Amino acid sequence: MRRVLSVSLLLVAPLVLSGCFRETRPEGDTLPSLARALFDTLEAEGALASAYVVDAQTGEPLFTHREHVRLLPASTLKVVSTASVLSALGADFRFQTPVALEGTLDGGLFLGDIVVDPTGDPSLGSWRFPETALACEQVADALQARGIRQWRGQVRVRGAKEAEFPFGPGWAWDDAAYAYSAAPTAFVFRENVVDVALSRAAGADCAQPPTLQVTPAFATLTAVVGVDTNAERPSLACVRQRGGPGVRCLWRSTADTCPRSAAVRLSVDEPEQLFSACVEAALLARGIPRLPVTLEAPTPRQPAVPAPLVTLVSPPLSELVKVTNKESLNLYAERLGLRFARELTGTESYGALRTALTEELTRRGIPSRDLRPVDGSGLSRYNLATARGLVRVIFTSLREAYGTALLDSLPVAGQDGTLAARPVTADTAGHIRAKTGTLSGQRCFVGVVDRPGDAQHPRVVFALMLGNMDDGTALPANEAFDRFAAGLVTLPLR
């Protein structure tokens, strides 16, 4: 009897113990169970989730969920364009923009033009880098070193009118006034934007036009500002004026709130004019005035001959892609993409960019059904991508010489870029790198996660794409990403 009882206890005990373990095990104790809970919540409300995770070393798929579904990649497409240009030019490549004098020097008077040959440098004149912020001062210093004390002529950007680029295909027209969709013209200066600040004095009537200040001071952007004192919440919005230059802004306030200041960064149509004004201001600061064209000048004693003046050099490509991806700079992504197109096809156009990116993806073994890029930034609503395709871009990049530069360009959760404000823990801090992407109803994340202590899969590449999202979703996109990414760091993958 004791023997039979003993056997019965052995048979029952594992079942009882197993049941107790399931009841006390925390929810999401593996990545699949966590992801299933997240995605069930999202998709129950009509959203669509797609995810793909592979081992960064072998490419072995470790987790999949609707990985073949095509969605809008938004700014995660910047990973495609920056990886492509790094593969073609190398991390150490620098843009070089030559500036020359075309005219004659008569004593201390220069008669002629200061001529720039644009090379597509997106950082020329940018405040982000010490070597680019002083571009106009470099030109002025070079003229002063030539002994020039006065000049009469123009600052010209060669081919500026002939080589203008339209806004990208599929871009929303009402985005065009803002810095995030400044046109990727062949010549870029100060990122093709100016800063507009609005202010009201204390006690001023909220219905009266505010004071407007444009930075830099030499900018010629025209802005017409209207006010609305009966809005639901304070805001400032600007759009391009149809049929004319400049922008039209509306500063909204509520009936009981009158904001005293607001600021916005706006795009400019003709960056060559902004550069010309900048150079003229830098020369004037050095006591080198530009004489009026109507002022009689001596007849040149010799014909005008182009003479090199200075070459403006960008930071290395590794630094340009870093700000592109960390800050999600659309202008940089477009210009880098177009430079890649020129490298492969000899032409800078969106048609050439599509051709060049398709060839690059084919080289990586990524079929067009997984990635269909039409621009460099992801602003276009015509782009399509799958989680599988985005993961393959990073996975293949990590095997090439520039892989570290691309990895370093991704925002780090809780530290910098578009992930600076994301919550992290002691276990996840410093281990999550991801490019984010946002368009109306679309949220995407693609990147690399390190898994300390997991000898089998110490690093994984992942993509999480969320479509048909809205502001009222019970599980917000950022929270879904935070929990999914934390699970990638800390949870068993199977």
PDB file of C-alpha atoms in Angstrom, residues 35-36 38-53 61-72 369-370 385-391 444 463-468 484:
ATOM      1  CA  ALA A  35       5.355  40.517 -27.328  1.00  0.00           C
ATOM      2  CA  ARG A  36       2.158  38.480 -27.639  1.00  0.00           C
ATOM      3  CA  LEU A  38       1.678  43.785 -26.288  1.00  0.00           C
ATOM      4  CA  PHE A  39       0.587  42.990 -29.829  1.00  0.00           C
ATOM      5  CA  ASP A  40      -2.736  41.481 -28.775  1.00  0.00           C
ATOM      6  CA  THR A  41      -3.552  44.724 -26.956  1.00  0.00           C
ATOM      7  CA  LEU A  42      -2.617  46.849 -29.979  1.00  0.00           C
ATOM      8  CA  GLU A  43      -4.312  44.724 -32.604  1.00  0.00           C
ATOM      9  CA  ALA A  44      -7.517  44.373 -30.566  1.00  0.00           C
ATOM     10  CA  GLU A  45      -7.982  48.108 -31.166  1.00  0.00           C
ATOM     11  CA  GLY A  46      -7.322  47.903 -34.905  1.00  0.00           C
ATOM     12  CA  ALA A  47      -3.615  48.734 -34.920  1.00  0.00           C
ATOM     13  CA  LEU A  48      -1.142  46.546 -36.778  1.00  0.00           C
ATOM     14  CA  ALA A  49       2.122  45.317 -35.274  1.00  0.00           C
ATOM     15  CA  SER A  50       5.061  43.839 -37.155  1.00  0.00           C
ATOM     16  CA  ALA A  51       8.346  42.716 -35.592  1.00  0.00           C
ATOM     17  CA  TYR A  52      11.490  40.846 -36.538  1.00  0.00           C
ATOM     18  CA  VAL A  53      14.520  39.968 -34.402  1.00  0.00           C
ATOM     19  CA  PRO A  61      15.671  34.680 -36.828  1.00  0.00           C
ATOM     20  CA  LEU A  62      14.870  34.682 -33.105  1.00  0.00           C
ATOM     21  CA  PHE A  63      11.398  36.241 -33.099  1.00  0.00           C
ATOM     22  CA  THR A  64       8.914  37.010 -35.869  1.00  0.00           C
ATOM     23  CA  HIS A  65       5.469  38.585 -36.000  1.00  0.00           C
ATOM     24  CA  ARG A  66       3.951  39.629 -39.339  1.00  0.00           C
ATOM     25  CA  GLU A  67       7.499  40.435 -40.451  1.00  0.00           C
ATOM     26  CA  HIS A  68       6.491  40.365 -44.139  1.00  0.00           C
ATOM     27  CA  VAL A  69       3.802  43.092 -43.845  1.00  0.00           C
ATOM     28  CA  ARG A  70       4.643  46.336 -45.682  1.00  0.00           C
ATOM     29  CA  LEU A  71       4.137  49.592 -43.773  1.00  0.00           C
ATOM     30  CA  LEU A  72       5.392  53.174 -43.985  1.00  0.00           C
ATOM     31  CA  ARG A 369       9.048  43.346 -51.769  1.00  0.00           C
ATOM     32  CA  ASP A 370      10.804  44.003 -48.430  1.00  0.00           C
ATOM     33  CA  ALA A 385       9.160  48.606 -45.906  1.00  0.00           C
ATOM     34  CA  THR A 386       8.858  45.414 -43.924  1.00  0.00           C
ATOM     35  CA  ALA A 387      10.412  44.750 -40.538  1.00  0.00           C
ATOM     36  CA  ARG A 388      12.414  42.004 -42.230  1.00  0.00           C
ATOM     37  CA  GLY A 389      13.854  44.417 -44.809  1.00  0.00           C
ATOM     38  CA  LEU A 390      14.863  47.056 -42.262  1.00  0.00           C
ATOM     39  CA  VAL A 391      16.582  44.461 -40.084  1.00  0.00           C
ATOM     40  CA  CYS A 444       8.604  52.484 -36.310  1.00  0.00           C
ATOM     41  CA  ALA A 463      12.589  46.149 -36.060  1.00  0.00           C
ATOM     42  CA  LEU A 464       9.216  47.030 -34.562  1.00  0.00           C
ATOM     43  CA  MET A 465       6.659  48.651 -36.878  1.00  0.00           C
ATOM     44  CA  LEU A 466       3.264  49.871 -35.657  1.00  0.00           C
ATOM     45  CA  GLY A 467       0.583  50.946 -38.128  1.00  0.00           C
ATOM     46  CA  ASN A 468      -2.950  52.363 -37.848  1.00  0.00           C
ATOM     47  CA  PHE A 484       9.575  45.400 -26.156  1.00  0.00           C
TER      48      PHE A 484
END
